[in-house]
Amino acid sequence: MDAAGCQVIHLPKGIKGRNKSVLNGEADAMIAPLTGAVNLTNAGKLRILAMPSDSRNDVFPDVPTAKELGFNASLDLFRGLSVPPGTPDEVKTILADAMAKAANSAAFLELAKNKGFKVAPLGHKEFTDLLAAEDAKVKTIFASAGLLQSKSK
């Protein structure tokens, strides 16, 4: 948020609560998953100012990326499947195969297209690396906004 020169607060309310906060004027803007803003945007109740991703979105191709607007920022939303430490490799393989099959199904790909999110399955190492990189990014953002809490009490 330093790049945009704005003050931020954390709205720990989930997407429905954040949408409500913006719609009722409690908050001026929000960063939210596109999937939670598509319907309100299409209804003319929200306006997407920028995509925080590296590329424009197919559902809203006229909305520029933050980088196109001059902000050195990129933060993609992602989902993944995690298992507890010690989970047998056989179980991990079964789950990974099932997730890949579901992610590449025609029904899921159609949902992704309509909701504006990309399907990009990653392997275990690639997803672990992505989590580490995104965690570092989010920590930097939270620290600059004064939202990072110390683990010690």
PDB file of C-alpha atoms in Angstrom:
ATOM      1  CA  MET A   1       0.000   0.000   0.000  1.00  0.00           C
ATOM      2  CA  ASP A   2       3.036   2.225   0.308  1.00  0.00           C
ATOM      3  CA  ALA A   3       3.219   2.274  -3.490  1.00  0.00           C
ATOM      4  CA  ALA A   4      -0.272   3.772  -3.662  1.00  0.00           C
ATOM      5  CA  GLY A   5       0.344   6.213  -0.808  1.00  0.00           C
ATOM      6  CA  CYS A   6      -2.787   5.228   1.052  1.00  0.00           C
ATOM      7  CA  GLN A   7      -3.613   4.192   4.583  1.00  0.00           C
ATOM      8  CA  VAL A   8      -5.160   0.784   5.031  1.00  0.00           C
ATOM      9  CA  ILE A   9      -7.033  -1.144   7.646  1.00  0.00           C
ATOM     10  CA  HIS A  10      -7.700  -4.835   7.714  1.00  0.00           C
ATOM     11  CA  LEU A  11     -11.358  -5.743   7.266  1.00  0.00           C
ATOM     12  CA  PRO A  12     -11.452  -9.222   8.845  1.00  0.00           C
ATOM     13  CA  LYS A  13     -14.990  -9.886   7.731  1.00  0.00           C
ATOM     14  CA  GLY A  14     -14.735 -12.245   4.781  1.00  0.00           C
ATOM     15  CA  ILE A  15     -15.708 -11.163   1.288  1.00  0.00           C
ATOM     16  CA  LYS A  16     -19.375 -10.578   2.120  1.00  0.00           C
ATOM     17  CA  GLY A  17     -18.434  -8.332   5.028  1.00  0.00           C
ATOM     18  CA  ARG A  18     -15.859  -6.443   2.968  1.00  0.00           C
ATOM     19  CA  ASN A  19     -18.352  -5.917   0.154  1.00  0.00           C
ATOM     20  CA  LYS A  20     -20.855  -4.573   2.687  1.00  0.00           C
ATOM     21  CA  SER A  21     -18.226  -2.242   4.195  1.00  0.00           C
ATOM     22  CA  VAL A  22     -17.525  -0.677   0.801  1.00  0.00           C
ATOM     23  CA  LEU A  23     -21.176  -0.531  -0.250  1.00  0.00           C
ATOM     24  CA  ASN A  24     -22.264   1.210   2.969  1.00  0.00           C
ATOM     25  CA  GLY A  25     -19.326   3.650   2.951  1.00  0.00           C
ATOM     26  CA  GLU A  26     -17.515   2.220   5.980  1.00  0.00           C
ATOM     27  CA  ALA A  27     -14.493   1.619   3.711  1.00  0.00           C
ATOM     28  CA  ASP A  28     -13.478   3.523   0.587  1.00  0.00           C
ATOM     29  CA  ALA A  29     -12.001   0.542  -1.223  1.00  0.00           C
ATOM     30  CA  MET A  30     -10.925  -3.034  -0.731  1.00  0.00           C
ATOM     31  CA  ILE A  31      -8.644  -5.686  -2.066  1.00  0.00           C
ATOM     32  CA  ALA A  32     -10.737  -8.776  -2.593  1.00  0.00           C
ATOM     33  CA  PRO A  33     -10.917 -11.983  -4.554  1.00  0.00           C
ATOM     34  CA  LEU A  34     -12.403 -11.249  -7.947  1.00  0.00           C
ATOM     35  CA  THR A  35     -14.815 -14.145  -7.481  1.00  0.00           C
ATOM     36  CA  GLY A  36     -16.419 -12.223  -4.618  1.00  0.00           C
ATOM     37  CA  ALA A  37     -16.818  -9.021  -6.612  1.00  0.00           C
ATOM     38  CA  VAL A  38     -17.933 -10.220 -10.061  1.00  0.00           C
ATOM     39  CA  ASN A  39     -21.677 -10.127  -9.425  1.00  0.00           C
ATOM     40  CA  LEU A  40     -21.653  -6.719  -7.701  1.00  0.00           C
ATOM     41  CA  THR A  41     -19.419  -5.297 -10.427  1.00  0.00           C
ATOM     42  CA  ASN A  42     -21.654  -6.632 -13.184  1.00  0.00           C
ATOM     43  CA  ALA A  43     -24.643  -5.128 -11.347  1.00  0.00           C
ATOM     44  CA  GLY A  44     -22.933  -1.711 -11.320  1.00  0.00           C
ATOM     45  CA  LYS A  45     -22.574  -1.592  -7.522  1.00  0.00           C
ATOM     46  CA  LEU A  46     -18.783  -1.925  -7.403  1.00  0.00           C
ATOM     47  CA  ARG A  47     -16.104  -0.629  -9.744  1.00  0.00           C
ATOM     48  CA  ILE A  48     -12.844  -2.487 -10.138  1.00  0.00           C
ATOM     49  CA  LEU A  49     -10.011   0.036 -10.309  1.00  0.00           C
ATOM     50  CA  ALA A  50      -7.084  -2.309 -10.919  1.00  0.00           C
ATOM     51  CA  MET A  51      -6.126  -5.947 -11.085  1.00  0.00           C
ATOM     52  CA  PRO A  52      -3.326  -6.822  -8.679  1.00  0.00           C
ATOM     53  CA  SER A  53      -2.237  -9.680 -10.964  1.00  0.00           C
ATOM     54  CA  ASP A  54       0.534  -9.623 -13.555  1.00  0.00           C
ATOM     55  CA  SER A  55      -1.920  -9.682 -16.452  1.00  0.00           C
ATOM     56  CA  ARG A  56      -5.368  -8.346 -17.223  1.00  0.00           C
ATOM     57  CA  ASN A  57      -8.375 -10.515 -16.502  1.00  0.00           C
ATOM     58  CA  ASP A  58     -10.434 -12.033 -19.309  1.00  0.00           C
ATOM     59  CA  VAL A  59     -13.737 -11.224 -17.555  1.00  0.00           C
ATOM     60  CA  PHE A  60     -12.810  -7.532 -17.145  1.00  0.00           C
ATOM     61  CA  PRO A  61     -10.290  -6.921 -19.949  1.00  0.00           C
ATOM     62  CA  ASP A  62     -10.644  -3.125 -19.736  1.00  0.00           C
ATOM     63  CA  VAL A  63      -9.430  -3.016 -16.120  1.00  0.00           C
ATOM     64  CA  PRO A  64      -5.688  -2.264 -16.026  1.00  0.00           C
ATOM     65  CA  THR A  65      -3.198  -4.050 -13.819  1.00  0.00           C
ATOM     66  CA  ALA A  66      -1.616  -2.218 -10.896  1.00  0.00           C
ATOM     67  CA  LYS A  67       1.697  -2.329 -12.766  1.00  0.00           C
ATOM     68  CA  GLU A  68       0.113  -0.666 -15.803  1.00  0.00           C
ATOM     69  CA  LEU A  69      -0.962   2.148 -13.478  1.00  0.00           C
ATOM     70  CA  GLY A  70       2.606   2.587 -12.245  1.00  0.00           C
ATOM     71  CA  PHE A  71       2.484   0.576  -9.026  1.00  0.00           C
ATOM     72  CA  ASN A  72       5.136  -2.078  -8.530  1.00  0.00           C
ATOM     73  CA  ALA A  73       2.640  -4.532  -7.087  1.00  0.00           C
ATOM     74  CA  SER A  74       1.513  -8.014  -7.959  1.00  0.00           C
ATOM     75  CA  LEU A  75      -0.560 -10.300  -5.772  1.00  0.00           C
ATOM     76  CA  ASP A  76      -2.520 -13.171  -7.248  1.00  0.00           C
ATOM     77  CA  LEU A  77      -5.164 -15.077  -5.356  1.00  0.00           C
ATOM     78  CA  PHE A  78      -4.636 -18.805  -5.268  1.00  0.00           C
ATOM     79  CA  ARG A  79      -6.061 -21.890  -3.661  1.00  0.00           C
ATOM     80  CA  GLY A  80      -4.362 -25.124  -2.791  1.00  0.00           C
ATOM     81  CA  LEU A  81      -4.657 -28.365  -0.938  1.00  0.00           C
ATOM     82  CA  SER A  82      -2.450 -29.057   2.068  1.00  0.00           C
ATOM     83  CA  VAL A  83      -2.058 -32.128   4.220  1.00  0.00           C
ATOM     84  CA  PRO A  84      -0.570 -32.633   7.690  1.00  0.00           C
ATOM     85  CA  PRO A  85       3.134 -33.434   8.016  1.00  0.00           C
ATOM     86  CA  GLY A  86       3.748 -37.150   7.841  1.00  0.00           C
ATOM     87  CA  THR A  87       0.953 -37.862   5.375  1.00  0.00           C
ATOM     88  CA  PRO A  88       2.026 -40.925   3.362  1.00  0.00           C
ATOM     89  CA  ASP A  89       3.224 -40.227  -0.185  1.00  0.00           C
ATOM     90  CA  GLU A  90       0.590 -42.637  -1.525  1.00  0.00           C
ATOM     91  CA  VAL A  91      -2.180 -40.514   0.010  1.00  0.00           C
ATOM     92  CA  LYS A  92      -0.585 -37.308  -1.314  1.00  0.00           C
ATOM     93  CA  THR A  93      -0.485 -38.790  -4.813  1.00  0.00           C
ATOM     94  CA  ILE A  94      -4.136 -39.878  -4.665  1.00  0.00           C
ATOM     95  CA  LEU A  95      -5.214 -36.411  -3.479  1.00  0.00           C
ATOM     96  CA  ALA A  96      -3.029 -34.583  -6.018  1.00  0.00           C
ATOM     97  CA  ASP A  97      -4.371 -36.703  -8.877  1.00  0.00           C
ATOM     98  CA  ALA A  98      -7.979 -36.149  -7.772  1.00  0.00           C
ATOM     99  CA  MET A  99      -7.440 -32.401  -7.448  1.00  0.00           C
ATOM    100  CA  ALA A 100      -5.815 -32.191 -10.888  1.00  0.00           C
ATOM    101  CA  LYS A 101      -8.702 -34.144 -12.403  1.00  0.00           C
ATOM    102  CA  ALA A 102     -11.276 -31.850 -10.768  1.00  0.00           C
ATOM    103  CA  ALA A 103      -9.353 -28.684 -11.693  1.00  0.00           C
ATOM    104  CA  ASN A 104      -9.225 -29.723 -15.335  1.00  0.00           C
ATOM    105  CA  SER A 105     -12.847 -30.832 -15.590  1.00  0.00           C
ATOM    106  CA  ALA A 106     -15.060 -29.015 -18.084  1.00  0.00           C
ATOM    107  CA  ALA A 107     -17.446 -27.895 -15.326  1.00  0.00           C
ATOM    108  CA  PHE A 108     -14.678 -26.370 -13.199  1.00  0.00           C
ATOM    109  CA  LEU A 109     -12.994 -24.702 -16.165  1.00  0.00           C
ATOM    110  CA  GLU A 110     -16.334 -23.124 -17.125  1.00  0.00           C
ATOM    111  CA  LEU A 111     -16.847 -21.892 -13.546  1.00  0.00           C
ATOM    112  CA  ALA A 112     -13.339 -20.414 -13.565  1.00  0.00           C
ATOM    113  CA  LYS A 113     -13.994 -18.635 -16.848  1.00  0.00           C
ATOM    114  CA  ASN A 114     -17.273 -17.142 -15.590  1.00  0.00           C
ATOM    115  CA  LYS A 115     -15.831 -16.068 -12.235  1.00  0.00           C
ATOM    116  CA  GLY A 116     -12.621 -14.665 -13.686  1.00  0.00           C
ATOM    117  CA  PHE A 117      -9.997 -16.883 -12.130  1.00  0.00           C
ATOM    118  CA  LYS A 118      -7.224 -18.873 -13.745  1.00  0.00           C
ATOM    119  CA  VAL A 119      -6.735 -22.592 -13.296  1.00  0.00           C
ATOM    120  CA  ALA A 120      -3.026 -23.330 -12.977  1.00  0.00           C
ATOM    121  CA  PRO A 121      -2.372 -26.575 -11.100  1.00  0.00           C
ATOM    122  CA  LEU A 122       1.073 -26.819  -9.530  1.00  0.00           C
ATOM    123  CA  GLY A 123       3.046 -29.747  -8.201  1.00  0.00           C
ATOM    124  CA  HIS A 124       4.076 -30.074  -4.558  1.00  0.00           C
ATOM    125  CA  LYS A 125       7.425 -28.283  -4.875  1.00  0.00           C
ATOM    126  CA  GLU A 126       6.075 -25.518  -7.107  1.00  0.00           C
ATOM    127  CA  PHE A 127       3.169 -24.865  -4.731  1.00  0.00           C
ATOM    128  CA  THR A 128       5.498 -24.880  -1.704  1.00  0.00           C
ATOM    129  CA  ASP A 129       7.728 -22.324  -3.453  1.00  0.00           C
ATOM    130  CA  LEU A 130       4.698 -20.197  -4.380  1.00  0.00           C
ATOM    131  CA  LEU A 131       3.460 -20.225  -0.773  1.00  0.00           C
ATOM    132  CA  ALA A 132       6.857 -19.076   0.504  1.00  0.00           C
ATOM    133  CA  ALA A 133       7.090 -16.242  -2.040  1.00  0.00           C
ATOM    134  CA  GLU A 134       3.516 -15.043  -1.483  1.00  0.00           C
ATOM    135  CA  ASP A 135       3.904 -15.272   2.305  1.00  0.00           C
ATOM    136  CA  ALA A 136       6.938 -12.983   2.104  1.00  0.00           C
ATOM    137  CA  LYS A 137       4.977 -10.511  -0.060  1.00  0.00           C
ATOM    138  CA  VAL A 138       2.000 -10.456   2.298  1.00  0.00           C
ATOM    139  CA  LYS A 139       4.237 -10.012   5.361  1.00  0.00           C
ATOM    140  CA  THR A 140       5.840  -6.993   3.695  1.00  0.00           C
ATOM    141  CA  ILE A 141       2.432  -5.498   2.887  1.00  0.00           C
ATOM    142  CA  PHE A 142       1.088  -6.107   6.397  1.00  0.00           C
ATOM    143  CA  ALA A 143       4.259  -4.725   8.008  1.00  0.00           C
ATOM    144  CA  SER A 144       4.124  -1.523   5.937  1.00  0.00           C
ATOM    145  CA  ALA A 145       0.486  -1.072   6.947  1.00  0.00           C
ATOM    146  CA  GLY A 146       1.248  -1.675  10.626  1.00  0.00           C
ATOM    147  CA  LEU A 147      -0.870  -4.815  10.640  1.00  0.00           C
ATOM    148  CA  LEU A 148       1.825  -7.404  11.320  1.00  0.00           C
ATOM    149  CA  GLN A 149       1.523  -8.672  14.866  1.00  0.00           C
ATOM    150  CA  SER A 150       4.429 -10.027  16.853  1.00  0.00           C
ATOM    151  CA  LYS A 151       4.280 -13.701  17.798  1.00  0.00           C
ATOM    152  CA  SER A 152       5.562 -12.876  21.303  1.00  0.00           C
ATOM    153  CA  LYS A 153       3.173 -11.522  23.900  1.00  0.00           C
TER     154      LYS A 153
END
